GROMACS .gro file of C-alpha atoms in nm:
model
  247
    1MET     CA    1   0.622  -4.563  -3.487
    2PRO     CA    2   0.982  -4.496  -3.745
    3ALA     CA    3   0.869  -4.121  -3.922
    4PHE     CA    4   1.057  -4.152  -4.259
    5GLN     CA    5   1.135  -3.848  -4.436
    6GLY     CA    6   1.383  -3.754  -4.720
    7GLU     CA    7   1.411  -3.570  -5.014
    8PHE     CA    8   1.566  -3.608  -5.390
    9PRO     CA    9   1.921  -3.547  -5.445
   10ASN     CA   10   2.009  -3.253  -5.631
   11GLU     CA   11   1.943  -3.308  -6.051
   12GLY     CA   12   2.274  -3.290  -6.099
   13GLU     CA   13   2.372  -3.587  -5.880
   14THR     CA   14   2.558  -3.816  -6.060
   15THR     CA   15   2.345  -4.166  -6.044
   16GLN     CA   16   2.543  -4.516  -6.024
   17CYS     CA   17   2.177  -4.656  -6.005
   18HIS     CA   18   2.133  -4.573  -6.390
   19GLN     CA   19   2.469  -4.686  -6.460
   20LEU     CA   20   2.401  -4.972  -6.365
   21ARG     CA   21   2.053  -5.009  -6.443
   22ALA     CA   22   2.227  -4.967  -6.808
   23GLN     CA   23   2.476  -5.292  -6.662
   24ARG     CA   24   2.218  -5.465  -6.604
   25LYS     CA   25   1.999  -5.427  -6.962
   26ILE     CA   26   2.316  -5.528  -7.167
   27ARG     CA   27   2.313  -5.834  -6.933
   28HIS     CA   28   1.980  -5.922  -7.051
   29PHE     CA   29   2.142  -6.040  -7.395
   30VAL     CA   30   2.332  -6.296  -7.168
   31PRO     CA   31   2.182  -6.404  -6.884
   32VAL     CA   32   2.376  -6.518  -6.563
   33CYS     CA   33   2.204  -6.701  -6.249
   34THR     CA   34   2.319  -6.466  -5.968
   35ILE     CA   35   2.118  -6.688  -5.680
   36TYR     CA   36   2.194  -7.061  -5.654
   37ALA     CA   37   2.034  -7.370  -5.419
   38ASP     CA   38   2.053  -7.385  -5.035
   39LEU     CA   39   2.104  -7.738  -4.990
   40THR     CA   40   2.005  -7.680  -4.627
   41ASP     CA   41   1.670  -7.611  -4.745
   42GLU     CA   42   1.504  -7.599  -5.107
   43LYS     CA   43   1.254  -7.349  -4.977
   44LYS     CA   44   1.557  -7.103  -4.994
   45PHE     CA   45   1.774  -7.017  -5.217
   46ILE     CA   46   2.148  -6.878  -5.193
   47GLN     CA   47   2.155  -6.492  -5.296
   48MET     CA   48   2.512  -6.303  -5.360
   49ALA     CA   49   2.541  -5.965  -5.245
   50PRO     CA   50   2.843  -5.715  -5.195
   51SER     CA   51   2.849  -5.729  -4.856
   52GLY     CA   52   2.837  -6.094  -4.861
   53ASN     CA   53   2.625  -6.424  -4.955
   54PHE     CA   54   2.295  -6.497  -4.795
   55SER     CA   55   2.039  -6.716  -4.773
   56MET     CA   56   1.707  -6.605  -4.881
   57HIS     CA   57   1.308  -6.732  -4.887
   58CYS     CA   58   1.150  -6.881  -5.141
   59PRO     CA   59   0.800  -6.665  -5.180
   60LEU     CA   60   0.556  -6.958  -4.948
   61GLY     CA   61   0.486  -7.256  -5.101
   62THR     CA   62   0.709  -7.263  -5.394
   63ALA     CA   63   1.064  -7.397  -5.407
   64PHE     CA   64   1.440  -7.333  -5.598
   65VAL     CA   65   1.500  -7.523  -5.873
   66ALA     CA   66   1.823  -7.491  -6.036
   67ALA     CA   67   1.793  -7.444  -6.357
   68ASP     CA   68   1.514  -7.269  -6.362
   69CYS     CA   69   1.699  -6.999  -6.132
   70GLY     CA   70   1.407  -6.949  -5.981
   71CYS     CA   71   1.198  -7.127  -5.772
   72THR     CA   72   0.984  -7.256  -5.957
   73LYS     CA   73   0.837  -7.592  -5.782
   74LEU     CA   74   0.535  -7.632  -5.616
   75ILE     CA   75   0.488  -7.718  -5.274
   76GLU     CA   76   0.273  -7.806  -5.028
   77ILE     CA   77   0.200  -7.532  -4.751
   78LEU     CA   78   0.283  -7.688  -4.432
   79PRO     CA   79   0.038  -7.447  -4.117
   80SER     CA   80   0.344  -7.510  -3.883
   81SER     CA   81   0.607  -7.379  -4.156
   82ASN     CA   82   0.431  -7.050  -4.175
   83LEU     CA   83   0.513  -6.824  -3.905
   84ALA     CA   84   0.876  -6.885  -3.944
   85GLU     CA   85   0.898  -6.834  -4.323
   86CYS     CA   86   0.663  -6.477  -4.308
   87LYS     CA   87   0.924  -6.366  -4.011
   88PRO     CA   88   1.068  -6.056  -4.130
   89GLU     CA   89   1.371  -6.022  -4.269
   90VAL     CA   90   1.528  -5.700  -4.127
   91ILE     CA   91   1.294  -5.470  -3.844
   92LEU     CA   92   1.399  -5.164  -3.751
   93THR     CA   93   1.163  -5.011  -3.482
   94PHE     CA   94   1.444  -4.716  -3.319
   95ASP     CA   95   1.355  -4.748  -2.983
   96ASP     CA   96   1.645  -4.898  -2.780
   97PRO     CA   97   1.839  -4.583  -2.691
   98ALA     CA   98   2.176  -4.815  -2.688
   99SER     CA   99   2.119  -4.918  -3.038
  100PRO     CA  100   1.918  -4.681  -3.192
  101TYR     CA  101   1.952  -4.859  -3.543
  102LYS     CA  102   1.977  -5.242  -3.452
  103ASP     CA  103   1.814  -5.444  -3.611
  104SER     CA  104   1.518  -5.627  -3.319
  105SER     CA  105   1.504  -5.940  -3.587
  106THR     CA  106   1.723  -6.228  -3.507
  107ASN     CA  107   1.888  -6.169  -3.848
  108ASN     CA  108   2.175  -5.864  -3.716
  109ILE     CA  109   2.139  -5.705  -4.080
  110THR     CA  110   2.380  -5.432  -3.987
  111VAL     CA  111   2.222  -5.072  -4.082
  112THR     CA  112   2.441  -4.781  -4.172
  113TYR     CA  113   2.270  -4.380  -4.161
  114GLU     CA  114   2.348  -4.014  -4.294
  115TYR     CA  115   2.184  -3.731  -4.115
  116VAL     CA  116   1.946  -3.886  -3.895
  117ASP     CA  117   1.853  -3.903  -3.556
  118VAL     CA  118   1.683  -4.080  -3.314
  119ASP     CA  119   1.392  -4.047  -3.079
  120PRO     CA  120   1.386  -4.342  -2.842
  121SER     CA  121   1.047  -4.259  -2.665
  122LEU     CA  122   0.841  -4.190  -2.949
  123GLU     CA  123   1.038  -4.469  -3.129
  124MET     CA  124   1.140  -4.263  -3.438
  125ALA     CA  125   1.398  -4.153  -3.718
  126ARG     CA  126   1.451  -3.792  -3.796
  127PHE     CA  127   1.564  -3.737  -4.187
  128ASN     CA  128   1.714  -3.358  -4.234
  129GLY     CA  129   1.680  -3.409  -4.619
  130SER     CA  130   1.977  -3.519  -4.741
  131GLY     CA  131   1.979  -3.832  -4.470
  132MET     CA  132   1.907  -4.243  -4.555
  133ILE     CA  133   1.948  -4.513  -4.371
  134ASN     CA  134   2.110  -4.818  -4.598
  135LEU     CA  135   2.035  -5.182  -4.628
  136TYR     CA  136   2.360  -5.346  -4.743
  137ARG     CA  137   2.196  -5.648  -4.717
  138PHE     CA  138   1.941  -5.638  -5.020
  139SER     CA  139   2.179  -5.491  -5.239
  140ASN     CA  140   2.072  -5.625  -5.602
  141ALA     CA  141   1.893  -5.859  -5.360
  142ASP     CA  142   1.671  -6.098  -5.589
  143PHE     CA  143   1.348  -6.069  -5.416
  144GLN     CA  144   1.148  -6.311  -5.690
  145GLN     CA  145   0.797  -6.296  -5.553
  146SER     CA  146   0.828  -6.250  -5.202
  147LEU     CA  147   0.788  -5.885  -5.103
  148VAL     CA  148   0.625  -5.765  -4.831
  149ILE     CA  149   0.744  -5.413  -4.636
  150ARG     CA  150   0.552  -5.243  -4.347
  151LEU     CA  151   0.606  -4.851  -4.215
  152GLU     CA  152   0.522  -4.583  -4.060
  153PHE     CA  153   0.556  -4.256  -4.116
  154GLN     CA  154   0.439  -3.873  -4.048
  155ASP     CA  155   0.465  -3.621  -4.229
  156GLN     CA  156   0.627  -3.261  -4.077
  157PRO     CA  157   0.586  -2.922  -4.185
  158GLY     CA  158   0.853  -2.809  -4.489
  159GLY     CA  159   1.105  -3.017  -4.734
  160ALA     CA  160   1.037  -3.092  -5.060
  161GLU     CA  161   0.703  -3.187  -5.223
  162GLN     CA  162   0.835  -3.477  -5.283
  163GLN     CA  163   1.004  -3.694  -5.067
  164THR     CA  164   1.165  -4.055  -4.988
  165LEU     CA  165   1.019  -4.316  -4.796
  166MET     CA  166   1.184  -4.647  -4.958
  167THR     CA  167   1.412  -4.709  -5.237
  168ASN     CA  168   1.596  -4.949  -5.410
  169CYS     CA  169   1.829  -4.689  -5.578
  170ILE     CA  170   2.034  -4.418  -5.412
  171PHE     CA  171   2.118  -4.149  -5.528
  172PHE     CA  172   1.808  -4.208  -5.749
  173TYR     CA  173   1.592  -4.030  -5.983
  174GLN     CA  174   1.263  -4.245  -5.974
  175GLU     CA  175   1.242  -4.380  -6.203
  176GLU     CA  176   1.539  -4.564  -6.226
  177ALA     CA  177   1.441  -4.782  -5.848
  178THR     CA  178   1.212  -5.120  -5.898
  179ILE     CA  179   1.113  -5.063  -5.566
  180SER     CA  180   1.024  -4.754  -5.445
  181MET     CA  181   0.741  -4.540  -5.215
  182ILE     CA  182   0.740  -4.147  -5.283
  183VAL     CA  183   0.495  -3.872  -5.059
  184ASP     CA  184   0.387  -3.587  -5.247
  185LYS     CA  185   0.314  -3.363  -5.046
  186LYS     CA  186   0.102  -3.155  -5.270
  187ILE     CA  187  -0.161  -3.394  -5.355
  188SER     CA  188  -0.121  -3.586  -4.983
  189ALA     CA  189  -0.074  -3.921  -5.079
  190VAL     CA  190   0.213  -4.199  -5.140
  191ILE     CA  191   0.331  -4.320  -5.462
  192PHE     CA  192   0.414  -4.647  -5.503
  193GLY     CA  193   0.634  -4.806  -5.821
  194LEU     CA  194   0.718  -5.157  -5.844
  195GLU     CA  195   0.871  -5.325  -6.127
  196THR     CA  196   0.899  -5.657  -6.305
  197THR     CA  197   1.060  -5.880  -6.536
  198ASN     CA  198   0.782  -5.887  -6.693
  199ALA     CA  199   0.642  -5.475  -6.685
  200LYS     CA  200   0.603  -5.180  -6.451
  201ALA     CA  201   0.326  -5.040  -6.231
  202GLU     CA  202   0.309  -4.730  -6.082
  203PHE     CA  203  -0.007  -4.635  -5.810
  204ILE     CA  204  -0.105  -4.407  -5.548
  205VAL     CA  205  -0.287  -4.447  -5.174
  206PRO     CA  206  -0.388  -4.129  -5.038
  207TYR     CA  207  -0.281  -4.067  -4.671
  208VAL     CA  208  -0.322  -3.785  -4.342
  209LYS     CA  209  -0.100  -3.489  -4.307
  210GLY     CA  210  -0.016  -3.461  -3.966
  211ALA     CA  211  -0.060  -3.853  -3.889
  212VAL     CA  212   0.119  -4.138  -3.812
  213ASP     CA  213   0.014  -4.309  -4.136
  214GLN     CA  214   0.059  -4.686  -4.186
  215VAL     CA  215   0.212  -4.805  -4.517
  216ILE     CA  216   0.236  -5.190  -4.625
  217PHE     CA  217   0.330  -5.294  -5.017
  218VAL     CA  218   0.268  -5.647  -5.058
  219TYR     CA  219   0.343  -5.857  -5.423
  220ASN     CA  220   0.399  -6.190  -5.412
  221GLY     CA  221   0.317  -6.329  -5.795
  222GLU     CA  222  -0.006  -6.183  -5.827
  223PRO     CA  223  -0.159  -5.823  -5.807
  224ALA     CA  224   0.066  -5.554  -5.663
  225VAL     CA  225  -0.182  -5.419  -5.325
  226ALA     CA  226  -0.033  -5.131  -5.168
  227VAL     CA  227  -0.243  -4.973  -4.847
  228THR     CA  228  -0.203  -4.658  -4.614
  229ASN     CA  229  -0.441  -4.691  -4.304
  230ASN     CA  230  -0.655  -4.941  -4.447
  231VAL     CA  231  -0.730  -4.748  -4.827
  232LYS     CA  232  -0.650  -5.007  -5.087
  233ALA     CA  233  -0.548  -4.961  -5.384
  234ASN     CA  234  -0.394  -5.286  -5.661
  235VAL     CA  235  -0.247  -5.353  -6.027
  236GLY     CA  236  -0.241  -5.604  -6.147
  237LEU     CA  237   0.148  -5.769  -6.183
  238THR     CA  238   0.401  -6.061  -6.287
  239GLY     CA  239   0.687  -6.183  -6.322
  240ASN     CA  240   0.981  -6.180  -6.071
  241VAL     CA  241   1.060  -5.803  -5.857
  242THR     CA  242   1.389  -5.656  -6.070
  243ALA     CA  243   1.682  -5.663  -5.834
  244GLY     CA  244   1.761  -5.300  -5.735
  245ASP     CA  245   2.110  -5.186  -5.569
  246THR     CA  246   1.975  -5.150  -5.237
  247LEU     CA  247   1.709  -5.058  -4.998
   0.00000   0.00000   0.00000
């Protein structure tokens, strides 16, 4: 059960996300498709990323259409395929003393980290405030309408009032991330943020201080849903998730 914690960088830190987001806004005037068909499976597409090109699943029940630069074709959902298509892209359990940061899925995702300690006996990663875990596999990843994040965290004494659980922008001011989960210790709540090609939303779900809190964040093209310890909140959103820089 990973205990995710972190703090925002100092106000004076230069944010590369701000620059990259500005570049994306400029590119909106001349749309360029950065994904292409995976010839091995119409239900997948190839995502170009700095660390290499990767195959990603379309949302369940859809297939990729190159002319639309997206998963816009509706197809039949076969019961036998559901399990494989819903398998997580990356799983971090922090329970292996020899390789505490190893991805437990079969995808062997590279994990980098800074100022993070792992206690395999507790299955926890402890962040010291400036620490972070990076998954460059998802740098500029196009999630389309297929996003599921599940994690567990435990609030610890001290640190900033707002601490980052997960974001897709390194060294960011909160408004620069398109996917984010922020712990606000002052109000004992997790603040969820999501930006799509059509809108941007933020919603709040309370958590239990000192407990191991379970969090789920889901978006599939319909209302975005956030759940913390079975307390649920949702907000109506449509469109594709706006690409961010990294997780």
